[in-house]
């Protein structure tokens, strides 16, 4: 007999109010990441914008997420998808203006959604007025806000850019300047107090406009070794994150005081939060950024780089729960973002990759903490094949084409099966990255009518997470048996939901007398005391 899924109940207003009165919203929020250029194009120029996002807010409310984080919306030099900022207290005209941002916040709030902005404190654009002033006059006050070194044959140290090549480039007058990312992204010198003061103004500028907080870019950066000493070793992108081999560039102790100061500013604005991008190999170091007086959260990225195996996933989940548990912070789970290959492709592509991505979604949404869902992952988008001539990512160019870059996970969203897939208001608009011809099969309008689609799975899962306190806000224990990973989530009220994931290639029998809340595969079958779980499948079981 095929399993009848428990009907999706939405939590009553009382349940939600009771839960939110005891726990801040961000501890168990589902935050939807919008890559603004690729979400929805409201003015028909082929580039996503705030008007487009506003028009799609009802979709996000229907989906059931709690908040929206938008990638940088600021005027930018355009060298790194908006992460090279020219003016921190403005909106890029490509995306709209400050009034559009305010309208976005108000309209989102009316739908019960919060808006979180991206802020980039490690570096500016080389077109930022400070850097321009520093280029023109080496002795101006702005010059000490960056890392310049006098002309010499060799760069000041052995530091490498994360995008490839040396982290030092020359100015036209022969000085060196530091950029841990692209040359168009000079690193700020946080030992100059003017830098901190200006960022505090920026935070207040946006908090005064009602945003609910910030995702902090490269939060493990900012400060560098005071003597700019050589790093002991090289970084490899295959590692989980930076470690002792890069001890001089990242994770300097002084950076924690920045987060203490930012936390105190956020504390002046009710219900706001900071979530940091902390790409360090050791989860305990990552969690230190979420101590009670620092940021509210720091992303747990380990599952983004974990192979599809019970050992890797169990280790990723356990190590994060332990590390964040130590500091009393929730884990912020991430399975996809604008920097990594799409899950479906990472997990093997095709039907198997899709089945695994569905199972991974149920695992992530069961775990206690907040969950970050990257736009398009709820549609099961694969990594798009972007032709080299259309690529924009500096990683592709700076690696001489040896790294394919991140464009394939940044392709515009398909909304309906029409020419242009409903991304742009104008049907003839050329999207800023080409959309694969067959992507109308992933369109929102198509999937929303299909009971077996990835989108329906996400929507059901989010509604159940709202209704069952064991999902997203309980205590979790992790166990493995062969290819089966089990996370047992217990709520404060004693209710239990078990998430069982079959990561192997054969069917496995799961003993239970509980109720099947949801399965990632529509072909799950059950008898009174067992459930037969097909390969690459996860199930949520509510138990007494
Ligand atoms: C972060 C962003 C990435 C950007 C980099 C430099 O890692 O997520 O997209 O390229 O910082 O700002």
mmCIF file of N, CA and C and ligand atoms in Angstrom, residues 33 35 69 71 80-81 83-84 118 120 122-123 162-163 181-182 185 215 217-218 220 277 279 337-339 393-395 406 410, ligand 1:
data_model
loop_
_atom_site.group_PDB
_atom_site.id
_atom_site.type_symbol
_atom_site.label_atom_id
_atom_site.label_comp_id
_atom_site.label_asym_id
_atom_site.label_seq_id
_atom_site.Cartn_x
_atom_site.Cartn_y
_atom_site.Cartn_z
ATOM 1 N N UNK A 33 17.350 32.796 0.156
ATOM 2 C CA UNK A 33 18.381 33.663 -0.411
ATOM 3 C C UNK A 33 18.031 34.049 -1.841
ATOM 4 N N UNK A 35 19.236 35.853 -5.137
ATOM 5 C CA UNK A 35 20.294 36.455 -5.952
ATOM 6 C C UNK A 35 19.591 37.466 -6.862
ATOM 7 N N UNK A 69 16.904 36.952 2.325
ATOM 8 C CA UNK A 69 18.215 37.631 2.320
ATOM 9 C C UNK A 69 18.536 37.953 0.880
ATOM 10 N N UNK A 71 21.229 39.240 -1.970
ATOM 11 C CA UNK A 71 22.640 39.492 -2.273
ATOM 12 C C UNK A 71 22.809 40.988 -2.566
ATOM 13 N N UNK A 80 32.426 41.580 -9.358
ATOM 14 C CA UNK A 80 32.184 40.325 -8.627
ATOM 15 C C UNK A 80 30.725 40.233 -8.182
ATOM 16 N N UNK A 81 29.823 40.300 -9.153
ATOM 17 C CA UNK A 81 28.401 40.111 -8.866
ATOM 18 C C UNK A 81 27.882 40.985 -7.737
ATOM 19 N N UNK A 83 29.658 42.251 -5.170
ATOM 20 C CA UNK A 83 30.473 42.217 -3.945
ATOM 21 C C UNK A 83 31.663 43.179 -4.017
ATOM 22 N N UNK A 84 31.622 44.102 -4.959
ATOM 23 C CA UNK A 84 32.616 45.185 -5.030
ATOM 24 C C UNK A 84 31.807 46.479 -4.987
ATOM 25 N N UNK A 118 22.754 42.089 2.551
ATOM 26 C CA UNK A 118 24.138 41.613 2.557
ATOM 27 C C UNK A 118 25.015 42.832 2.846
ATOM 28 N N UNK A 120 29.230 44.062 3.069
ATOM 29 C CA UNK A 120 30.553 43.571 2.641
ATOM 30 C C UNK A 120 31.645 44.439 3.275
ATOM 31 N N UNK A 122 34.854 43.527 4.253
ATOM 32 C CA UNK A 122 36.270 43.167 4.102
ATOM 33 C C UNK A 122 36.964 44.010 3.038
ATOM 34 N N UNK A 123 36.188 44.425 2.028
ATOM 35 C CA UNK A 123 36.794 45.144 0.911
ATOM 36 C C UNK A 123 35.752 46.058 0.279
ATOM 37 N N UNK A 162 41.867 34.530 -3.318
ATOM 38 C CA UNK A 162 40.989 33.349 -3.363
ATOM 39 C C UNK A 162 40.472 33.094 -4.779
ATOM 40 N N UNK A 163 40.554 34.114 -5.615
ATOM 41 C CA UNK A 163 40.086 33.947 -7.002
ATOM 42 C C UNK A 163 41.221 33.522 -7.937
ATOM 43 N N UNK A 181 40.513 39.024 -2.833
ATOM 44 C CA UNK A 181 39.625 38.518 -3.891
ATOM 45 C C UNK A 181 40.125 39.128 -5.218
ATOM 46 N N UNK A 182 39.260 39.765 -6.005
ATOM 47 C CA UNK A 182 39.701 40.297 -7.301
ATOM 48 C C UNK A 182 40.493 41.599 -7.101
ATOM 49 N N UNK A 185 38.752 44.603 -5.885
ATOM 50 C CA UNK A 185 38.200 44.545 -4.524
ATOM 51 C C UNK A 185 39.308 44.772 -3.484
ATOM 52 N N UNK A 215 23.451 39.734 6.412
ATOM 53 C CA UNK A 215 24.367 38.616 6.186
ATOM 54 C C UNK A 215 25.726 39.295 5.962
ATOM 55 N N UNK A 217 29.383 39.444 4.792
ATOM 56 C CA UNK A 217 30.296 38.807 3.850
ATOM 57 C C UNK A 217 31.694 38.678 4.467
ATOM 58 N N UNK A 218 32.331 37.538 4.248
ATOM 59 C CA UNK A 218 33.734 37.326 4.664
ATOM 60 C C UNK A 218 33.961 37.803 6.102
ATOM 61 N N UNK A 220 35.082 36.379 8.567
ATOM 62 C CA UNK A 220 36.314 35.862 9.191
ATOM 63 C C UNK A 220 37.540 36.610 8.667
ATOM 64 N N UNK A 277 29.345 34.980 7.276
ATOM 65 C CA UNK A 277 30.004 33.998 6.408
ATOM 66 C C UNK A 277 31.392 33.751 6.990
ATOM 67 N N UNK A 279 34.248 31.065 6.691
ATOM 68 C CA UNK A 279 34.712 29.865 5.974
ATOM 69 C C UNK A 279 35.980 29.329 6.630
ATOM 70 N N UNK A 337 24.188 27.809 -2.180
ATOM 71 C CA UNK A 337 24.232 29.272 -2.231
ATOM 72 C C UNK A 337 24.813 29.705 -3.579
ATOM 73 N N UNK A 338 25.044 31.002 -3.717
ATOM 74 C CA UNK A 338 25.458 31.553 -5.004
ATOM 75 C C UNK A 338 26.933 31.301 -5.316
ATOM 76 N N UNK A 339 27.628 30.598 -4.422
ATOM 77 C CA UNK A 339 29.056 30.340 -4.618
ATOM 78 C C UNK A 339 29.371 28.884 -4.938
ATOM 79 N N UNK A 393 31.903 35.429 -14.039
ATOM 80 C CA UNK A 393 32.552 35.249 -12.746
ATOM 81 C C UNK A 393 34.069 35.446 -12.828
ATOM 82 N N UNK A 394 34.617 36.328 -11.955
ATOM 83 C CA UNK A 394 36.073 36.543 -11.983
ATOM 84 C C UNK A 394 36.882 35.276 -11.709
ATOM 85 N N UNK A 395 36.276 34.295 -11.024
ATOM 86 C CA UNK A 395 37.031 33.059 -10.759
ATOM 87 C C UNK A 395 37.402 32.378 -12.085
ATOM 88 N N UNK A 406 31.249 30.410 -10.964
ATOM 89 C CA UNK A 406 29.980 30.265 -10.255
ATOM 90 C C UNK A 406 28.762 30.691 -11.069
ATOM 91 N N UNK A 410 23.919 30.775 -10.926
ATOM 92 C CA UNK A 410 23.357 32.136 -10.828
ATOM 93 C C UNK A 410 22.434 32.470 -11.995
HETATM 94 C C1 LIG B 1 31.769 35.904 -0.376
HETATM 95 C C2 LIG B 1 30.618 35.915 -1.351
HETATM 96 C C3 LIG B 1 31.167 35.725 -2.738
HETATM 97 C C4 LIG B 1 32.113 36.863 -3.052
HETATM 98 C C5 LIG B 1 33.204 36.970 -1.997
HETATM 99 C C6 LIG B 1 33.942 38.279 -2.088
HETATM 100 O O1 LIG B 1 32.414 34.676 -0.330
HETATM 101 O O2 LIG B 1 29.696 34.934 -0.996
HETATM 102 O O3 LIG B 1 30.155 35.664 -3.706
HETATM 103 O O4 LIG B 1 32.716 36.643 -4.312
HETATM 104 O O5 LIG B 1 32.666 36.929 -0.690
HETATM 105 O O6 LIG B 1 33.144 39.330 -1.645
#
